[in-house]
Coordinates of C-alpha atoms in Angstrom, one line a residue:
M923 CA 0.0 -0.1 0.1
E924 CA 1.2 3.0 -1.0
F925 CA 1.7 6.0 1.6
P926 CA -0.6 8.8 1.0
F927 CA 2.2 11.5 2.5
K928 CA 5.1 11.6 0.0
R929 CA 7.4 14.1 -0.6
V930 CA 6.6 16.8 -2.8
S931 CA 9.1 17.6 -5.2
E932 CA 7.1 20.2 -6.8
A933 CA 8.2 22.7 -3.8
A934 CA 11.9 22.1 -4.4
Y935 CA 11.9 25.2 -6.2
L936 CA 11.2 27.2 -3.5
S937 CA 14.2 26.5 -1.3
T938 CA 17.6 26.1 -3.8
E939 CA 20.2 28.1 -4.6
K940 CA 18.8 29.4 -7.7
S941 CA 15.1 30.0 -6.4
D942 CA 15.3 33.4 -7.6
K943 CA 15.4 32.3 -11.0
Y944 CA 13.3 29.4 -10.7
R945 CA 10.4 31.7 -9.1
A946 CA 10.7 34.5 -11.6
I947 CA 10.2 31.6 -14.5
L948 CA 7.2 30.3 -12.6
R949 CA 5.4 33.4 -11.9
F950 CA 5.7 34.2 -15.4
F951 CA 4.3 31.1 -16.2
Y952 CA 1.6 31.6 -13.6
I953 CA 0.6 35.2 -15.0
Q954 CA 0.4 33.6 -18.3
H955 CA -1.8 30.7 -17.1
E956 CA -4.3 33.5 -15.5
R957 CA -4.7 34.8 -19.2
L958 CA -5.4 31.4 -20.7
K959 CA -2.0 31.1 -22.3
E960 CA -0.9 27.5 -21.5
F961 CA 2.2 27.0 -23.5
L962 CA 5.3 29.3 -23.8
S963 CA 8.3 28.8 -25.7
P964 CA 11.9 29.4 -24.2
E965 CA 12.2 32.5 -26.5
E966 CA 9.1 33.9 -24.9
I967 CA 10.1 33.4 -21.3
L968 CA 14.0 34.6 -21.9
S969 CA 12.3 37.9 -23.5
H970 CA 10.1 38.7 -20.6
L971 CA 13.4 37.9 -18.3
K972 CA 15.4 40.1 -20.1
V973 CA 13.4 43.2 -19.1
S974 CA 14.5 43.0 -15.6
A975 CA 18.1 44.1 -15.1
Y976 CA 18.7 41.1 -12.8
F977 CA 18.5 38.9 -15.7
S978 CA 20.6 40.7 -18.1
E979 CA 23.3 38.3 -18.0
Y980 CA 21.0 35.7 -18.6
E981 CA 21.6 33.5 -21.6
M982 CA 19.4 30.9 -23.7
E983 CA 21.4 28.0 -22.3
E984 CA 21.2 28.6 -18.8
L985 CA 17.7 28.8 -19.2
N986 CA 17.3 25.4 -21.1
N987 CA 19.1 24.1 -17.8
D988 CA 16.6 25.7 -15.7
L989 CA 13.5 24.5 -17.4
S990 CA 15.0 20.9 -17.3
S991 CA 15.1 21.0 -13.5
L992 CA 11.9 22.6 -13.2
V993 CA 10.5 19.7 -15.7
R994 CA 12.5 17.1 -13.5
W995 CA 10.6 18.2 -10.1
G996 CA 7.0 18.4 -11.7
N997 CA 6.8 22.1 -12.0
L998 CA 6.8 22.6 -15.6
R999 CA 5.5 19.8 -18.5
A1000 CA 7.2 20.0 -21.8
Q1001 CA 6.0 19.1 -25.2
Q1002 CA 7.9 18.9 -28.0
E1003 CA 7.0 20.9 -31.1
S1004 CA 6.6 19.2 -34.5
G1005 CA 4.2 21.1 -36.6
K1006 CA 6.9 23.5 -37.8
V1007 CA 9.8 21.3 -38.5
K1008 CA 10.9 21.3 -41.8
T1009 CA 14.4 19.0 -42.0
V1010 CA 15.7 16.1 -39.9
E1011 CA 18.2 18.7 -37.9
E1012 CA 15.3 21.1 -36.7
F1013 CA 13.5 17.5 -35.3
K1014 CA 17.1 16.4 -33.7
K1015 CA 17.0 19.8 -31.6
R1016 CA 14.1 19.0 -30.0
R1017 CA 12.5 22.4 -29.6
F1018 CA 9.8 22.4 -26.5
R1019 CA 6.9 24.3 -25.3
Y1020 CA 6.4 24.3 -21.5
Q1021 CA 3.1 24.2 -19.4
I1022 CA 3.0 25.0 -15.8
T1023 CA 1.5 22.1 -13.6
P1024 CA -1.5 22.4 -11.4
Y1025 CA 0.6 21.8 -8.3
T1026 CA 2.6 24.9 -9.2
V1027 CA -0.4 26.9 -10.1
E1028 CA -1.6 26.8 -6.2
F1029 CA 1.8 27.4 -4.8
E1030 CA 2.2 30.7 -6.7
R1031 CA -1.4 31.9 -5.8
M1032 CA -0.5 31.0 -2.3
L1033 CA 2.7 33.0 -2.4
I1034 CA 0.9 35.9 -4.0
R1035 CA -1.8 36.2 -1.4
F1036 CA 0.8 36.1 1.5
E1037 CA 2.9 38.7 -0.4
Q1038 CA -0.4 40.9 -0.5
E1039 CA -1.4 39.9 3.2
S1040 CA 2.1 40.6 4.7
E1041 CA 2.9 38.8 7.8
T1042 CA -0.2 40.1 9.9
F1043 CA -3.5 37.9 10.0
G1044 CA -6.4 39.2 7.8
G1045 CA -10.0 38.5 8.2
S1046 CA -13.1 40.4 9.4
L1047 CA -16.2 39.9 11.0
E1048 CA -18.7 39.9 8.4
K1049 CA -22.3 40.0 9.7
T1050 CA -23.4 40.1 6.2
Q1051 CA -22.3 36.2 5.4
F1052 CA -24.6 34.6 8.3
E1053 CA -27.7 36.1 6.5
R1054 CA -26.5 35.1 3.3
F1055 CA -25.8 31.8 4.5
Y1056 CA -29.4 31.6 6.2
Q1057 CA -31.0 32.7 2.9
T1058 CA -29.1 29.6 0.9
L1059 CA -30.4 27.6 3.7
K1060 CA -34.0 28.4 3.0
K1061 CA -33.4 27.6 -0.3
I1062 CA -32.1 24.3 0.2
Q1063 CA -35.1 23.3 2.6
V1064 CA -37.4 24.0 -0.2
S1065 CA -35.2 22.4 -2.8
S1066 CA -37.3 18.7 -3.2
N1067 CA -38.4 19.3 -6.6
E1068 CA -35.6 21.4 -8.3
S1069 CA -32.9 20.2 -10.4
S1070 CA -29.4 18.5 -9.6
E1071 CA -28.0 21.5 -11.3
L1072 CA -29.6 24.2 -8.9
C1073 CA -28.9 21.8 -6.0
A1074 CA -25.2 21.7 -6.8
Q1075 CA -25.4 25.5 -7.0
H1076 CA -27.0 25.8 -3.5
W1077 CA -24.5 23.3 -2.2
D1078 CA -21.4 25.4 -3.6
D1079 CA -23.1 28.8 -2.3
L1080 CA -23.4 27.1 1.2
L1081 CA -20.0 25.8 1.6
T1082 CA -18.6 29.4 0.3
Y1083 CA -20.5 31.6 2.9
F1084 CA -19.4 29.0 5.2
K1085 CA -15.9 28.8 4.6
K1086 CA -15.9 32.8 4.8
I1087 CA -17.3 32.7 8.2
T1088 CA -15.1 30.2 9.6
Q1089 CA -12.0 31.7 8.0
N1090 CA -12.5 35.4 8.3
T1091 CA -13.7 35.1 12.1
S1092 CA -10.7 32.7 13.1
D1093 CA -8.1 34.9 11.3
Y1094 CA -9.8 38.1 12.8
F1095 CA -9.3 37.1 16.7
A1096 CA -6.0 35.7 15.5
Y1097 CA -5.3 39.2 14.7
L1098 CA -6.6 40.7 17.7
R1099 CA -4.6 37.8 19.8
S1100 CA -1.3 38.9 17.9
E1101 CA 1.6 41.1 18.9
D1102 CA 1.1 44.2 16.5
A1103 CA -2.7 44.3 17.4
S1104 CA -1.6 44.5 21.1
E1105 CA 0.7 46.8 20.9
H1106 CA -1.7 49.3 19.0
M1107 CA -4.2 48.6 21.7
K1108 CA -2.0 49.6 24.1
S1109 CA -0.9 53.1 22.7
D1110 CA -2.5 56.0 23.8
A1111 CA -3.8 56.8 19.9
F1112 CA -6.2 53.6 20.5
L1113 CA -8.5 55.8 22.6
L1114 CA -9.5 57.8 19.4
Y1115 CA -10.4 54.4 17.8
K1116 CA -12.2 52.5 20.8
D1117 CA -15.6 53.5 19.9
Q1118 CA -15.4 52.5 16.3
F1119 CA -13.9 49.2 18.0
T1120 CA -16.5 48.6 20.3
L1121 CA -19.1 49.4 17.4
Y1122 CA -17.6 47.2 14.9
L1123 CA -18.0 44.1 17.7
R1124 CA -21.4 45.3 18.9
D1125 CA -23.0 45.4 15.4
F1126 CA -21.2 41.8 14.9
I1127 CA -22.7 40.3 18.2
I1128 CA -26.0 41.7 17.3
A1129 CA -26.3 40.1 14.0
L1130 CA -24.8 36.9 14.9
Q1131 CA -27.5 36.2 17.9
R1132 CA -30.4 37.3 15.3
T1133 CA -29.3 34.8 12.3
S1134 CA -27.7 32.3 14.2
S1135 CA -31.2 30.9 16.0
A1136 CA -33.0 31.2 12.8
I1137 CA -29.9 29.1 11.2
Q1138 CA -30.5 26.9 14.2
D1139 CA -34.1 26.0 13.7
V1140 CA -34.0 25.4 9.9
M1141 CA -30.8 22.7 10.6
I1142 CA -33.0 21.3 13.0
S1143 CA -36.4 21.1 11.0
V1144 CA -34.4 19.8 7.6
S1145 CA -34.7 15.9 8.3
R1146 CA -32.1 13.6 7.4
T1147 CA -34.1 11.9 4.6
D1148 CA -34.5 15.4 2.7
I1149 CA -30.7 16.2 3.5
R1150 CA -29.7 13.2 1.9
N1151 CA -32.3 13.4 -1.1
F1152 CA -30.8 16.9 -1.7
L1153 CA -27.2 15.4 -1.5
K1154 CA -28.2 12.4 -3.8
K1155 CA -29.1 15.3 -6.5
V1156 CA -25.6 17.4 -5.5
A1157 CA -23.8 13.8 -6.2
E1158 CA -25.7 13.2 -9.4
H1159 CA -24.3 16.6 -10.9
E1160 CA -20.8 15.9 -10.0
D1161 CA -21.4 12.6 -11.6
K1162 CA -22.4 14.5 -15.0
V1163 CA -19.1 16.3 -15.4
F1164 CA -16.9 14.6 -17.8
R1165 CA -13.5 13.7 -16.6
F1166 CA -10.7 11.6 -18.4
E1167 CA -9.7 10.5 -14.7
K1168 CA -11.3 7.6 -12.7
K1169 CA -13.8 9.4 -10.5
E1170 CA -14.9 8.5 -6.9
S1171 CA -18.3 6.3 -6.9
E1172 CA -21.5 8.1 -6.5
E1173 CA -21.9 6.4 -3.2
G1174 CA -18.6 7.3 -1.9
Y1175 CA -18.9 10.9 -3.0
L1176 CA -22.5 11.0 -1.2
K1177 CA -20.8 10.1 2.1
E1178 CA -18.2 12.5 1.5
L1179 CA -20.9 15.0 1.5
E1180 CA -22.8 13.6 4.2
E1181 CA -19.7 14.2 6.4
T1182 CA -19.3 17.8 5.3
W1183 CA -23.0 18.6 6.2
R1184 CA -22.2 16.9 9.4
N1185 CA -19.3 19.7 10.1
V1186 CA -21.3 22.5 9.2
K1187 CA -24.4 21.3 11.2
G1188 CA -21.9 21.0 14.1
W1189 CA -20.6 24.3 13.8
F1190 CA -24.0 25.9 14.9
L1191 CA -25.6 23.0 16.7
G1192 CA -22.5 21.4 18.5
D1193 CA -22.0 17.5 18.3
K1194 CA -21.0 14.8 20.6
T1195 CA -17.4 16.0 21.0
G1196 CA -18.2 19.5 22.8
D1197 CA -19.9 22.8 22.5
S1198 CA -20.8 24.3 18.6
Q1199 CA -18.1 26.7 17.1
Y1200 CA -20.7 29.2 16.9
E1201 CA -20.9 29.7 20.7
N1202 CA -17.0 29.9 20.8
V1203 CA -17.1 33.0 18.7
L1204 CA -19.6 34.5 20.5
H1205 CA -17.7 33.9 23.6
Q1206 CA -14.4 35.3 21.6
T1207 CA -16.5 38.3 20.6
N1208 CA -17.6 39.0 24.2
E1209 CA -13.9 38.5 25.4
A1210 CA -12.4 41.1 22.9
I1211 CA -15.2 43.6 24.4
R1212 CA -14.0 42.9 27.8
R1213 CA -10.5 43.1 27.0
L1214 CA -11.0 46.5 25.3
T1215 CA -12.8 47.7 28.4
R1216 CA -9.7 46.5 30.8
I1217 CA -7.3 48.5 28.1
V1218 CA -9.4 51.9 28.0
Q1219 CA -10.0 51.5 32.0
R1220 CA -5.8 51.2 32.4
L1221 CA -5.3 54.0 29.6
G1222 CA -7.5 56.4 31.7
E1223 CA -6.0 55.6 35.0
R1224 CA -2.6 56.2 33.4
S1225 CA -3.4 59.6 32.1
Q1226 CA -5.1 60.3 35.2
Q1227 CA -1.8 59.7 37.2
L1228 CA 0.4 62.0 34.8
R1229 CA -2.1 64.5 35.1
S1230 CA -1.1 67.2 37.5
R1231 CA -4.0 67.9 40.5
K1232 CA -2.0 71.3 41.2
E1233 CA -4.8 73.5 39.6
D1234 CA -7.4 71.4 40.7
Y1235 CA -6.7 71.8 44.4
L1236 CA -5.5 75.3 44.4
H1237 CA -9.4 76.0 43.0
L1238 CA -10.7 73.9 45.8
A1239 CA -8.9 76.3 48.4
R1240 CA -9.5 79.5 47.1
W1241 CA -13.2 77.9 47.6
F1242 CA -12.6 76.9 51.2
L1243 CA -11.1 80.4 52.0
A1244 CA -14.1 82.5 50.3
L1245 CA -16.8 80.5 52.3
P1246 CA -18.8 82.8 55.0
S1247 CA -18.6 80.3 57.8
I1248 CA -17.0 76.9 59.8
D1249 CA -20.2 75.1 58.9
E1250 CA -20.3 75.7 54.8
A1251 CA -16.7 74.4 54.9
H1252 CA -17.8 71.3 56.6
K1253 CA -20.5 70.8 54.0
L1254 CA -18.1 71.4 51.5
S1255 CA -15.5 69.1 52.9
A1256 CA -18.0 66.3 53.3
V1257 CA -19.1 66.9 49.4
A1258 CA -15.3 66.7 48.4
F1259 CA -13.8 64.1 50.7
G1260 CA -16.9 62.4 52.1
A1261 CA -18.2 62.6 55.5
S1262 CA -15.6 62.1 58.1
H1263 CA -17.9 59.8 60.2
T1264 CA -19.8 57.4 58.3
K1265 CA -22.0 54.4 59.1
H1266 CA -22.8 51.5 56.6
L1267 CA -26.3 50.1 57.2
Y1268 CA -27.2 46.8 55.6
S1269 CA -30.3 44.8 55.7
D1270 CA -30.8 41.5 54.0
H1271 CA -35.2 42.2 53.7
I1272 CA -35.8 42.7 49.9
P1273 CA -39.1 44.8 50.2
T1274 CA -40.0 44.6 46.2
D1275 CA -38.9 43.3 43.2
D1276 CA -39.5 46.2 40.8
I1277 CA -36.3 47.6 39.6
Y1278 CA -37.6 50.9 38.4
L1279 CA -38.7 51.8 42.0
D1280 CA -36.4 54.5 43.5
V1281 CA -34.7 54.4 46.8
W1282 CA -36.8 57.1 48.4
E1283 CA -40.0 55.2 47.8
E1284 CA -39.0 52.1 49.2
A1285 CA -40.8 51.1 52.5
P1286 CA -38.6 51.3 55.8
M1287 CA -36.9 47.9 56.4
A1288 CA -36.5 46.3 59.9
H1289 CA -33.2 44.6 60.7
E1290 CA -32.3 42.5 63.8
R1291 CA -28.6 42.7 65.2
M1292 CA -27.5 39.5 66.5
P1293 CA -24.6 39.4 69.3
K1294 CA -21.2 38.8 68.0
I1295 CA -20.1 36.8 71.2
R1296 CA -18.9 33.0 70.8
E1297 CA -21.7 31.9 73.3
Y1298 CA -24.5 33.1 71.4
R1299 CA -26.9 30.4 70.0
E1300 CA -30.2 31.8 68.3
K1301 CA -33.4 30.2 70.0
T1302 CA -35.6 28.4 67.3
K1303 CA -38.5 26.7 67.8
A1304 CA -41.4 25.0 65.8
T1305 CA -43.8 27.3 64.2
A1306 CA -46.5 26.7 62.0
M1307 CA -47.1 27.0 58.2
E1308 CA -48.6 30.4 57.3
D1309 CA -50.8 31.1 54.8
H1310 CA -50.0 34.0 52.3
Q1311 CA -52.9 33.6 49.8
E1312 CA -54.4 36.5 51.1
Q1313 CA -51.3 38.5 50.7
K1314 CA -50.6 37.0 46.9
E1315 CA -54.2 37.9 46.1
R1316 CA -53.6 41.4 47.5
T1317 CA -50.3 41.8 45.7
M1318 CA -51.7 40.4 42.3
K1319 CA -54.7 42.7 42.7
E1320 CA -52.1 46.0 43.1
H1321 CA -50.3 44.4 40.3
L1322 CA -53.5 44.1 37.6
E1323 CA -54.6 47.4 38.9
K1324 CA -51.1 49.5 38.3
R1325 CA -51.2 47.6 34.7
L1326 CA -54.5 49.1 34.0
L1327 CA -53.3 52.6 35.3
E1328 CA -50.5 52.1 33.0
Q1329 CA -52.5 51.4 29.8
S1330 CA -55.2 54.1 30.5
V1331 CA -52.1 56.6 30.6
I1332 CA -50.5 55.2 27.8
K1333 CA -54.1 55.4 26.0
S1334 CA -54.5 58.9 26.6
Y1335 CA -51.3 59.9 25.1
R1336 CA -52.3 58.1 21.7
A1337 CA -53.3 60.7 18.7
G1338 CA -55.3 58.1 16.3
S1339 CA -52.6 55.2 15.8
E1340 CA -49.5 56.6 16.9
I1341 CA -47.9 58.7 19.8
V1342 CA -45.6 61.3 19.0
L1343 CA -43.0 62.0 22.0
E1344 CA -42.4 65.8 21.0
D1345 CA -46.3 66.3 21.5
L1346 CA -46.7 65.1 24.6
P1347 CA -47.4 66.9 28.3
V1348 CA -45.3 66.5 31.2
V1349 CA -45.3 62.5 31.6
E1350 CA -45.2 60.6 34.7
P1351 CA -41.6 59.1 35.3
F1352 CA -42.8 55.5 34.8
V1353 CA -44.0 56.3 31.4
R1354 CA -40.7 57.7 30.2
K1355 CA -38.9 54.4 31.5
L1356 CA -41.9 52.6 29.6
F1357 CA -41.1 54.4 26.3
L1358 CA -37.5 54.0 26.8
S1359 CA -37.8 50.3 26.8
W1360 CA -39.7 50.2 24.1
I1361 CA -37.1 51.9 21.9
G1362 CA -34.2 49.6 23.5
K1363 CA -36.2 46.5 22.2
A1364 CA -37.0 47.9 18.9
M1365 CA -33.4 48.8 18.3
A1366 CA -32.7 45.0 18.9
R1367 CA -34.9 44.4 15.6
A1368 CA -34.3 44.9 12.1
D1369 CA -37.8 45.8 11.4
Y1370 CA -38.1 48.3 14.6
T1371 CA -41.4 46.4 15.6
I1372 CA -42.2 44.7 19.0
K1373 CA -45.1 43.9 21.3
T1374 CA -45.5 45.7 24.3
E1375 CA -46.8 44.5 28.0
H1376 CA -50.2 45.2 26.8
G1377 CA -50.1 43.1 23.9
D1378 CA -49.9 45.7 21.2
R1379 CA -48.0 45.6 17.9
I1380 CA -46.1 48.9 17.4
M1381 CA -43.4 50.2 14.8
V1382 CA -40.8 52.9 16.5
E1383 CA -39.6 55.2 13.9
L1384 CA -36.4 57.0 14.9
D1385 CA -35.6 60.5 13.3
R1386 CA -32.0 61.1 14.7
T1387 CA -31.6 64.5 12.4
R1388 CA -34.2 66.1 15.1
K1389 CA -33.6 66.6 19.0
I1390 CA -36.4 66.8 21.3
T1391 CA -37.3 67.3 24.8
L1392 CA -39.4 64.5 26.8
R1393 CA -40.5 66.1 29.7
A1394 CA -40.9 64.1 32.9
K1395 CA -42.0 65.3 36.7
D1396 CA -38.8 64.2 37.8
G1397 CA -36.6 66.1 35.0
Q1398 CA -36.1 66.8 31.1
L1399 CA -34.4 64.2 28.7
Q1400 CA -32.9 65.0 25.4
M1401 CA -33.4 62.4 22.8
P1402 CA -33.9 62.2 18.9
A1403 CA -37.5 62.2 17.6
V1404 CA -39.5 59.1 18.1
T1405 CA -42.9 58.3 16.9
F1406 CA -44.9 54.6 18.4
H1407 CA -47.2 53.7 15.2
Y1408 CA -49.7 51.2 16.5
L1409 CA -50.2 48.2 13.9
E1410 CA -53.8 46.7 12.8
K1411 CA -54.4 43.3 14.5
E1412 CA -54.6 41.7 10.8
K1413 CA -51.2 43.2 9.9
A1414 CA -49.6 42.1 13.1
K1415 CA -50.6 38.7 12.4

């Protein structure tokens, strides 16, 4: 049995004493191959090389020896010219034309890509690739009646988008972890780009979370029988492609396709070996944001340490000097440096679960202190199970009444089928908090449409070009102009 990993003689031209000449010859062959010119004569090659001063002393005899070496290594194929031969002597001279081999084409293509990308990682976080991948997956889901040619096209598109997703994300995170990127992040100039970088990562996370769940739903809904029938059509199309070489059997190619689909599915859903790579990408992005936050914090602390506080202290000293009494000085000292004698009060009692309730609106809490002596033991006694049904009903009733009040207040602000914030009077604080929560939920959706706590479907229209003032009883808020459009029930469905 022949061992599959044999020596690659085609790569020998990259690391010899004459690699400079070999690479120049093969780069010319590659350029002509890309221009659909397959065969080149030694005269054409020498004429091209002579353009460079580096090959001013390069002669035909040396070129023929180099071409023979490249043919021996498998980088070129030689074909003897016989069509223009007129005498036996010309035939004995054995004039050749040369063609580049597939191995060498891939080598040169790879080298050109490396030369363009230098020594840094490339990649990017392309949020549109996930949406294209999802749309292609939807086409595969409904391709039961389509031709084998169209199925093969869908399969090629799916693999293309998947390879771009995996390659771009892995390269970009490798770039973020590289030494060059770390040095850039440690410089003070990075503070100018932190907002742009944070927005880039945040938009990618939002797009990833928005599309990945849809992709996972489609992958779960597609049955094994349907995907096997689809891959059979792909294999049938591949079998129609004419080749002289012996091709793999259709059953073997189908098995290879199923294994590829299993890997693609495992990237999003995970497999028996562990978590999905999608979760890993999400974790890497969140980790990049946390790392960015720590770096910005350290840069801010460093700039604060280097800044002189002399003028600040002189201003504070003049302020103290201008105060009329010692009592006013005590008040200023408490604000600037904190109270001289403080007591921290703590209670483990939780009065309410309402996160929007302000501190001064909470009821007082009772806290029983325990003696801090070793001999103290808390007395316990058996107690009866208390029935809190009445309290639950009272709490539920208060909650429903509060919801009805909110709904009536919101309804009073409606003008037909919309609420225009700039036309509202002074509103209650809970109304302002509710409106801001609607805007926050709408920003995370592509169609800016949400369902409210009262069961209504609304579309949030945000005009960033105009600023308005939302007036509430506890203050005023400057914000972009916002209009809430209530959708009809039929439209919502």
